[in-house]
Tab-separated table of N, CA and C in Angstrom:
chain	number	residue	atom	x	y	z
A	298	MET	N	-100.459	-18.955	87.072
A	298	MET	CA	-100.258	-17.655	87.692
A	298	MET	C	-98.796	-17.562	88.121
A	299	ASP	N	-98.099	-16.542	87.633
A	299	ASP	CA	-96.682	-16.430	87.980
A	299	ASP	C	-96.497	-15.729	89.322
A	300	VAL	N	-95.262	-15.591	89.731
A	300	VAL	CA	-94.943	-15.051	91.057
A	300	VAL	C	-95.403	-13.600	91.195
A	301	VAL	N	-95.283	-12.807	90.133
A	301	VAL	CA	-95.686	-11.395	90.197
A	301	VAL	C	-97.190	-11.290	90.434
A	302	ASP	N	-97.974	-12.106	89.727
A	302	ASP	CA	-99.431	-12.075	89.916
A	302	ASP	C	-99.820	-12.525	91.318
A	303	ARG	N	-99.137	-13.555	91.818
A	303	ARG	CA	-99.425	-14.021	93.181
A	303	ARG	C	-99.048	-12.958	94.205
A	304	ALA	N	-97.885	-12.302	93.982
A	304	ALA	CA	-97.447	-11.244	94.905
A	304	ALA	C	-98.438	-10.074	94.880
A	305	LEU	N	-98.917	-9.708	93.698
A	305	LEU	CA	-99.898	-8.622	93.593
A	305	LEU	C	-101.184	-8.991	94.319
A	306	ALA	N	-101.615	-10.240	94.190
A	306	ALA	CA	-102.838	-10.686	94.878
A	306	ALA	C	-102.656	-10.622	96.397
A	307	VAL	N	-101.478	-11.038	96.891
A	307	VAL	CA	-101.207	-11.000	98.337
A	307	VAL	C	-101.178	-9.560	98.840
A	308	LEU	N	-100.517	-8.674	98.102
A	308	LEU	CA	-100.388	-7.281	98.536
A	308	LEU	C	-101.714	-6.528	98.423
A	309	GLU	N	-102.518	-6.844	97.414
A	309	GLU	CA	-103.825	-6.197	97.293
A	309	GLU	C	-104.791	-6.664	98.381
A	310	ALA	N	-104.579	-7.885	98.874
A	310	ALA	CA	-105.433	-8.402	99.943
A	310	ALA	C	-105.145	-7.703	101.275
A	311	THR	N	-103.967	-7.125	101.402
A	311	THR	CA	-103.582	-6.402	102.623
A	311	THR	C	-103.149	-4.987	102.249
A	312	PRO	N	-104.104	-4.111	101.887
A	312	PRO	CA	-103.720	-2.766	101.448
A	312	PRO	C	-103.043	-1.977	102.559
A	313	ARG	N	-102.102	-1.147	102.136
A	313	ARG	CA	-101.317	-0.276	103.018
A	313	ARG	C	-100.486	-1.044	104.043
A	314	GLN	N	-100.188	-2.294	103.730
A	314	GLN	CA	-99.250	-3.085	104.534
A	314	GLN	C	-98.043	-3.348	103.641
A	315	PHE	N	-96.848	-3.139	104.172
A	315	PHE	CA	-95.631	-3.249	103.381
A	315	PHE	C	-94.764	-4.374	103.914
A	316	TYR	N	-94.179	-5.159	102.987
A	316	TYR	CA	-93.407	-6.338	103.362
A	316	TYR	C	-92.055	-6.339	102.666
A	317	CYS	N	-91.050	-6.813	103.400
A	317	CYS	CA	-89.716	-6.949	102.830
A	317	CYS	C	-89.680	-8.201	101.949
A	318	GLU	N	-88.578	-8.374	101.212
A	318	GLU	CA	-88.478	-9.502	100.289
A	318	GLU	C	-88.530	-10.861	100.993
A	319	PRO	N	-87.837	-11.059	102.126
A	319	PRO	CA	-87.950	-12.363	102.785
A	319	PRO	C	-89.376	-12.681	103.260
A	320	CYS	N	-90.070	-11.694	103.798
A	320	CYS	CA	-91.455	-11.926	104.243
A	320	CYS	C	-92.377	-12.183	103.059
A	321	LEU	N	-92.149	-11.459	101.963
A	321	LEU	CA	-92.943	-11.679	100.756
A	321	LEU	C	-92.670	-13.070	100.197
A	322	ALA	N	-91.407	-13.494	100.211
A	322	ALA	CA	-91.059	-14.836	99.733
A	322	ALA	C	-91.728	-15.904	100.592
A	323	ALA	N	-91.762	-15.699	101.905
A	323	ALA	CA	-92.412	-16.667	102.796
A	323	ALA	C	-93.916	-16.726	102.529
A	324	ALA	N	-94.523	-15.566	102.272
A	324	ALA	CA	-95.965	-15.533	102.006
A	324	ALA	C	-96.301	-16.203	100.682
A	325	LEU	N	-95.398	-16.107	99.713
A	325	LEU	CA	-95.641	-16.684	98.395
A	325	LEU	C	-95.187	-18.139	98.298
A	326	GLY	N	-94.355	-18.559	99.242
A	326	GLY	CA	-93.776	-19.902	99.150
A	326	GLY	C	-92.805	-19.986	97.986
A	327	ALA	N	-92.073	-18.894	97.766
A	327	ALA	CA	-91.144	-18.811	96.644
A	327	ALA	C	-89.743	-18.503	97.156
A	328	ALA	N	-88.763	-18.579	96.272
A	328	ALA	CA	-87.382	-18.245	96.621
A	328	ALA	C	-87.264	-16.723	96.785
A	329	ARG	N	-86.254	-16.314	97.557
A	329	ARG	CA	-86.086	-14.875	97.818
A	329	ARG	C	-85.780	-14.104	96.540
A	330	GLU	N	-85.043	-14.725	95.608
A	330	GLU	CA	-84.723	-14.066	94.336
A	330	GLU	C	-85.988	-13.819	93.516
A	331	GLU	N	-86.904	-14.775	93.552
A	331	GLU	CA	-88.170	-14.593	92.845
A	331	GLU	C	-88.987	-13.474	93.482
A	332	ALA	N	-88.969	-13.429	94.804
A	332	ALA	CA	-89.690	-12.373	95.507
A	332	ALA	C	-89.074	-11.012	95.203
A	333	ARG	N	-87.750	-10.937	95.118
A	333	ARG	CA	-87.073	-9.679	94.790
A	333	ARG	C	-87.460	-9.231	93.389
A	334	ASP	N	-87.447	-10.153	92.421
A	334	ASP	CA	-87.837	-9.801	91.057
A	334	ASP	C	-89.293	-9.338	91.004
A	335	ALA	N	-90.153	-10.024	91.752
A	335	ALA	CA	-91.569	-9.634	91.794
A	335	ALA	C	-91.724	-8.249	92.402
A	336	ALA	N	-90.979	-7.964	93.468
A	336	ALA	CA	-91.063	-6.654	94.127
A	336	ALA	C	-90.591	-5.550	93.187
A	337	VAL	N	-89.527	-5.799	92.446
A	337	VAL	CA	-89.012	-4.798	91.511
A	337	VAL	C	-90.025	-4.558	90.396
A	338	ARG	N	-90.621	-5.619	89.885
A	338	ARG	CA	-91.609	-5.469	88.812
A	338	ARG	C	-92.889	-4.805	89.319
A	339	LEU	N	-93.258	-5.086	90.568
A	339	LEU	CA	-94.467	-4.478	91.118
A	339	LEU	C	-94.293	-2.988	91.410
A	340	ALA	N	-93.050	-2.538	91.539
A	340	ALA	CA	-92.806	-1.115	91.804
A	340	ALA	C	-93.328	-0.251	90.661
A	341	GLY	N	-93.454	-0.828	89.468
A	341	GLY	CA	-93.988	-0.099	88.328
A	341	GLY	C	-95.501	-0.124	88.257
A	342	HIS	N	-96.140	-0.904	89.113
A	342	HIS	CA	-97.605	-0.984	89.129
A	342	HIS	C	-98.161	0.309	89.729
A	343	PRO	N	-99.261	0.848	89.168
A	343	PRO	CA	-99.756	2.142	89.666
A	343	PRO	C	-100.178	2.152	91.132
A	344	ASP	N	-100.642	1.025	91.674
A	344	ASP	CA	-101.095	1.002	93.062
A	344	ASP	C	-100.020	0.548	94.039
A	345	CYS	N	-98.875	0.109	93.542
A	345	CYS	CA	-97.827	-0.440	94.420
A	345	CYS	C	-96.669	0.541	94.557
A	346	ARG	N	-96.015	0.462	95.716
A	346	ARG	CA	-94.834	1.290	95.978
A	346	ARG	C	-93.746	0.417	96.568
A	347	ARG	N	-92.508	0.752	96.268
A	347	ARG	CA	-91.340	0.089	96.855
A	347	ARG	C	-90.517	1.192	97.506
A	348	VAL	N	-90.525	1.213	98.837
A	348	VAL	CA	-89.938	2.323	99.588
A	348	VAL	C	-89.155	1.802	100.790
A	349	PRO	N	-88.237	2.609	101.331
A	349	PRO	CA	-87.580	2.232	102.582
A	349	PRO	C	-88.503	2.533	103.758
A	350	GLU	N	-88.927	1.496	104.443
A	350	GLU	CA	-89.868	1.635	105.549
A	350	GLU	C	-89.756	0.410	106.442
A	351	ARG	N	-90.567	0.373	107.488
A	351	ARG	CA	-90.592	-0.769	108.394
A	351	ARG	C	-91.483	-1.847	107.819
A	352	CYS	N	-90.980	-3.088	107.818
A	352	CYS	CA	-91.740	-4.234	107.319
A	352	CYS	C	-92.833	-4.581	108.329
A	353	ASP	N	-94.057	-4.746	107.838
A	353	ASP	CA	-95.164	-5.100	108.722
A	353	ASP	C	-95.123	-6.573	109.122
A	354	GLY	N	-94.283	-7.360	108.440
A	354	GLY	CA	-94.165	-8.780	108.781
A	354	GLY	C	-93.159	-9.036	109.891
A	355	CYS	N	-91.934	-8.505	109.712
A	355	CYS	CA	-90.868	-8.801	110.675
A	355	CYS	C	-90.442	-7.592	111.501
A	356	GLY	N	-90.819	-6.391	111.087
A	356	GLY	CA	-90.487	-5.197	111.859
A	356	GLY	C	-89.152	-4.560	111.513
A	357	ARG	N	-88.403	-5.151	110.583
A	357	ARG	CA	-87.116	-4.562	110.201
A	357	ARG	C	-87.338	-3.360	109.291
A	358	VAL	N	-86.428	-2.385	109.380
A	358	VAL	CA	-86.471	-1.240	108.474
A	358	VAL	C	-85.590	-1.584	107.287
A	359	THR	N	-86.199	-1.680	106.131
A	359	THR	CA	-85.513	-2.070	104.908
A	359	THR	C	-86.362	-1.624	103.717
A	360	ILE	N	-85.987	-2.033	102.525
A	360	ILE	CA	-86.801	-1.737	101.347
A	360	ILE	C	-87.994	-2.687	101.361
A	361	VAL	N	-89.198	-2.127	101.326
A	361	VAL	CA	-90.423	-2.929	101.386
A	361	VAL	C	-91.297	-2.616	100.185
A	362	VAL	N	-92.213	-3.506	99.905
A	362	VAL	CA	-93.154	-3.316	98.805
A	362	VAL	C	-94.563	-3.520	99.341
A	363	GLY	N	-95.487	-2.737	98.820
A	363	GLY	CA	-96.872	-2.866	99.250
A	363	GLY	C	-97.797	-2.112	98.319
A	364	CYS	N	-99.064	-2.416	98.421
A	364	CYS	CA	-100.085	-1.733	97.619
A	364	CYS	C	-100.762	-0.672	98.477
A	365	SER	N	-100.826	0.504	97.949
A	365	SER	CA	-101.603	1.546	98.607
A	365	SER	C	-102.460	2.181	97.519
A	366	PRO	N	-103.710	1.724	97.426
A	366	PRO	CA	-104.593	2.270	96.400
A	366	PRO	C	-104.741	3.769	96.562
A	367	PRO	N	-104.994	4.456	95.477
A	367	PRO	CA	-105.082	5.911	95.570
A	367	PRO	C	-106.197	6.352	96.513
A	368	ILE	N	-105.920	7.418	97.230
A	368	ILE	CA	-106.910	8.001	98.136
A	368	ILE	C	-107.757	8.958	97.305
A	369	LYS	N	-109.067	8.887	97.468
A	369	LYS	CA	-109.961	9.698	96.657
A	369	LYS	C	-110.593	10.812	97.473
A	370	CYS	N	-110.857	11.912	96.783
A	370	CYS	CA	-111.520	13.063	97.386
A	370	CYS	C	-112.973	12.714	97.665
A	371	ALA	N	-113.468	13.083	98.830
A	371	ALA	CA	-114.849	12.775	99.211
A	371	ALA	C	-115.858	13.594	98.414
A	372	ARG	N	-115.436	14.685	97.795
A	372	ARG	CA	-116.364	15.507	97.024
A	372	ARG	C	-116.382	15.114	95.553
A	373	CYS	N	-115.216	15.061	94.917
A	373	CYS	CA	-115.172	14.843	93.468
A	373	CYS	C	-114.803	13.420	93.069
A	374	SER	N	-114.334	12.611	94.019
A	374	SER	CA	-113.942	11.213	93.797
A	374	SER	C	-112.720	11.045	92.904
A	375	TRP	N	-112.001	12.104	92.639
A	375	TRP	CA	-110.743	11.979	91.914
A	375	TRP	C	-109.651	11.614	92.906
A	376	SER	N	-108.596	11.012	92.424
A	376	SER	CA	-107.476	10.622	93.291
A	376	SER	C	-106.765	11.852	93.833
A	377	ILE	N	-106.329	11.741	95.077
A	377	ILE	CA	-105.505	12.792	95.680
A	377	ILE	C	-104.063	12.329	95.549
A	378	ARG	N	-103.308	13.016	94.709
A	378	ARG	CA	-101.903	12.655	94.495
A	378	ARG	C	-101.040	13.216	95.617
A	379	ASP	N	-99.820	12.717	95.703
A	379	ASP	CA	-98.904	13.184	96.743
A	379	ASP	C	-98.617	14.676	96.629
A	380	SER	N	-98.662	15.206	95.413
A	380	SER	CA	-98.336	16.620	95.205
A	380	SER	C	-99.535	17.538	95.404
A	381	ASP	N	-100.740	16.984	95.554
A	381	ASP	CA	-101.945	17.800	95.709
A	381	ASP	C	-102.106	18.305	97.140
A	382	PRO	N	-102.459	19.585	97.313
A	382	PRO	CA	-102.813	20.040	98.666
A	382	PRO	C	-104.167	19.464	99.039
A	383	TRP	N	-104.288	19.015	100.294
A	383	TRP	CA	-105.532	18.366	100.711
A	383	TRP	C	-105.871	18.764	102.133
A	384	VAL	N	-107.141	18.492	102.500
A	384	VAL	CA	-107.659	18.827	103.826
A	384	VAL	C	-108.394	17.601	104.353
A	385	ALA	N	-108.191	17.282	105.631
A	385	ALA	CA	-108.922	16.188	106.274
A	385	ALA	C	-109.941	16.802	107.223
A	386	GLU	N	-111.182	16.378	107.067
A	386	GLU	CA	-112.242	16.890	107.941
A	386	GLU	C	-113.249	15.780	108.192
A	387	HIS	N	-113.506	15.480	109.464
A	387	HIS	CA	-114.469	14.449	109.871
A	387	HIS	C	-114.186	13.112	109.179
A	388	ASP	N	-112.948	12.663	109.212
A	388	ASP	CA	-112.507	11.393	108.623
A	388	ASP	C	-112.672	11.332	107.109
A	389	ASP	N	-112.850	12.457	106.455
A	389	ASP	CA	-112.907	12.520	105.003
A	389	ASP	C	-111.730	13.340	104.507
A	390	LEU	N	-111.239	12.988	103.319
A	390	LEU	CA	-110.155	13.736	102.699
A	390	LEU	C	-110.694	14.467	101.481
A	391	PHE	N	-110.271	15.727	101.321
A	391	PHE	CA	-110.725	16.557	100.218
A	391	PHE	C	-109.525	17.201	99.550
A	392	HIS	N	-109.610	17.420	98.221
A	392	HIS	CA	-108.673	18.335	97.595
A	392	HIS	C	-108.904	19.697	98.260
A	393	TYR	N	-107.887	20.505	98.345
A	393	TYR	CA	-108.038	21.800	98.994
A	393	TYR	C	-109.106	22.635	98.295
A	394	HIS	N	-109.079	22.630	96.946
A	394	HIS	CA	-110.065	23.447	96.227
A	394	HIS	C	-111.478	22.884	96.390
A	395	CYS	N	-111.642	21.568	96.495
A	395	CYS	CA	-112.968	20.987	96.732
A	395	CYS	C	-113.474	21.369	98.124
A	396	TRP	N	-112.576	21.364	99.100
A	396	TRP	CA	-112.955	21.741	100.460
A	396	TRP	C	-113.386	23.208	100.508
A	397	ARG	N	-112.680	24.070	99.759
A	397	ARG	CA	-113.040	25.494	99.726
A	397	ARG	C	-114.432	25.678	99.107
A	398	ILE	N	-114.756	24.891	98.093
A	398	ILE	CA	-116.084	24.968	97.475
A	398	ILE	C	-117.146	24.575	98.482
A	399	LEU	N	-116.906	23.477	99.205
A	399	LEU	CA	-117.874	23.045	100.215
A	399	LEU	C	-118.028	24.078	101.327
A	400	GLU	N	-116.899	24.623	101.747
A	400	GLU	CA	-116.932	25.637	102.807
A	400	GLU	C	-117.695	26.878	102.340
A	401	SER	N	-117.469	27.313	101.111
A	401	SER	CA	-118.188	28.467	100.562
A	401	SER	C	-119.671	28.176	100.435
A	402	SER	N	-120.017	26.975	99.988
A	402	SER	CA	-121.432	26.604	99.856
A	402	SER	C	-122.130	26.640	101.205
A	403	ALA	N	-121.459	26.187	102.242
A	403	ALA	CA	-122.049	26.215	103.583
A	403	ALA	C	-122.252	27.655	104.048
A	404	ARG	N	-121.293	28.518	103.771
A	404	ARG	CA	-121.433	29.930	104.161
A	404	ARG	C	-122.575	30.596	103.397
A	405	ILE	N	-122.704	30.275	102.126
A	405	ILE	CA	-123.794	30.848	101.323
A	405	ILE	C	-125.139	30.390	101.872
A	406	ALA	N	-125.254	29.105	102.205
A	406	ALA	CA	-126.513	28.582	102.758
A	406	ALA	C	-126.843	29.263	104.082
A	407	ASP	N	-125.839	29.442	104.942
A	407	ASP	CA	-126.062	30.134	106.221
A	407	ASP	C	-126.508	31.579	105.992
A	408	SER	N	-125.872	32.239	105.040
A	408	SER	CA	-126.212	33.625	104.750
A	408	SER	C	-127.650	33.745	104.243
A	409	ARG	N	-128.056	32.835	103.375
A	409	ARG	CA	-129.433	32.874	102.860
A	409	ARG	C	-130.455	32.633	103.970
A	410	GLN	N	-130.144	31.707	104.861
A	410	GLN	CA	-131.065	31.439	105.967
A	410	GLN	C	-131.169	32.656	106.884
A	411	MET	N	-130.052	33.309	107.173
A	411	MET	CA	-130.098	34.509	108.006
A	411	MET	C	-130.881	35.622	107.331
A	412	ALA	N	-130.763	35.751	106.012
A	412	ALA	CA	-131.523	36.769	105.287
A	412	ALA	C	-133.020	36.479	105.379
A	413	ARG	N	-133.409	35.194	105.239
A	413	ARG	CA	-134.819	34.823	105.376
A	413	ARG	C	-135.346	35.158	106.768
A	414	LEU	N	-134.579	34.787	107.793
A	414	LEU	CA	-134.999	35.080	109.170
A	414	LEU	C	-135.084	36.587	109.418
A	415	SER	N	-134.176	37.341	108.828
A	415	SER	CA	-134.217	38.802	108.986
A	415	SER	C	-135.486	39.367	108.374
A	416	ARG	N	-135.867	38.865	107.177
A	416	ARG	CA	-137.090	39.347	106.544
A	416	ARG	C	-138.315	39.030	107.408
A	417	VAL	N	-138.344	37.841	108.000
A	417	VAL	CA	-139.457	37.470	108.873
A	417	VAL	C	-139.523	38.395	110.077
A	418	LEU	N	-138.399	38.675	110.697
A	418	LEU	CA	-138.375	39.567	111.859
A	418	LEU	C	-138.794	40.988	111.484
A	419	ILE	N	-138.367	41.451	110.314
A	419	ILE	CA	-138.750	42.792	109.863
A	419	ILE	C	-140.260	42.858	109.641
A	420	GLU	N	-140.824	41.835	109.015
A	420	GLU	CA	-142.268	41.809	108.780
A	420	GLU	C	-143.045	41.792	110.100
A	421	ARG	N	-142.553	41.027	111.072
A	421	ARG	CA	-143.212	41.001	112.393
A	421	ARG	C	-143.160	42.392	113.045
A	422	SER	N	-142.014	43.023	112.973
A	422	SER	CA	-141.850	44.351	113.567
A	422	SER	C	-142.759	45.362	112.893
A	423	LEU	N	-142.838	45.319	111.571
A	423	LEU	CA	-143.701	46.245	110.844
A	423	LEU	C	-145.173	45.986	111.156
A	424	GLY	N	-145.530	44.720	111.381
A	424	GLY	CA	-146.903	44.368	111.738
A	424	GLY	C	-147.279	44.954	113.073
A	425	ARG	N	-146.376	45.104	113.997
A	425	ARG	CA	-146.674	45.680	115.326
A	425	ARG	C	-146.935	47.174	115.229
A	426	PHE	N	-146.286	47.845	114.271
A	426	PHE	CA	-146.449	49.287	114.151
A	426	PHE	C	-147.647	49.710	113.319
A	427	ARG	N	-148.218	48.806	112.591
A	427	ARG	CA	-149.380	49.162	111.755
A	427	ARG	C	-150.582	49.433	112.653
A	428	LEU	N	-151.323	50.425	112.247
A	428	LEU	CA	-152.530	50.772	112.977
A	428	LEU	C	-153.704	49.910	112.492
A	429	PRO	N	-154.575	49.530	113.427
A	429	PRO	CA	-155.732	48.715	113.018
A	429	PRO	C	-156.746	49.492	112.232
């Protein structure tokens, strides 16, 4: 297993945690140059990002690398990309259009229930006016 595979395994084990090259090298037991090469190669991995942020290992603000698996919509289970509009509701994330579908479905269900209750009330009222 080479350094890139080991680095990917370490970063996948701690999702959404980002580490600078020295901290990554310490975690891998490798030289800093090897960690830098691994970080650069991992930047091309679909689940990994290399961005300027605070290192979760040492706290310095520098270029860090980490895995952040794609966030999925609670309705359709497709990935929510950075460019997609989204809505967070009750600790769930939705594409905006998926959330609108759910919201519309709830309104339709409420409307149908109110229509049923209205029919029941109308029938009760008509029953009171009928002559025996």
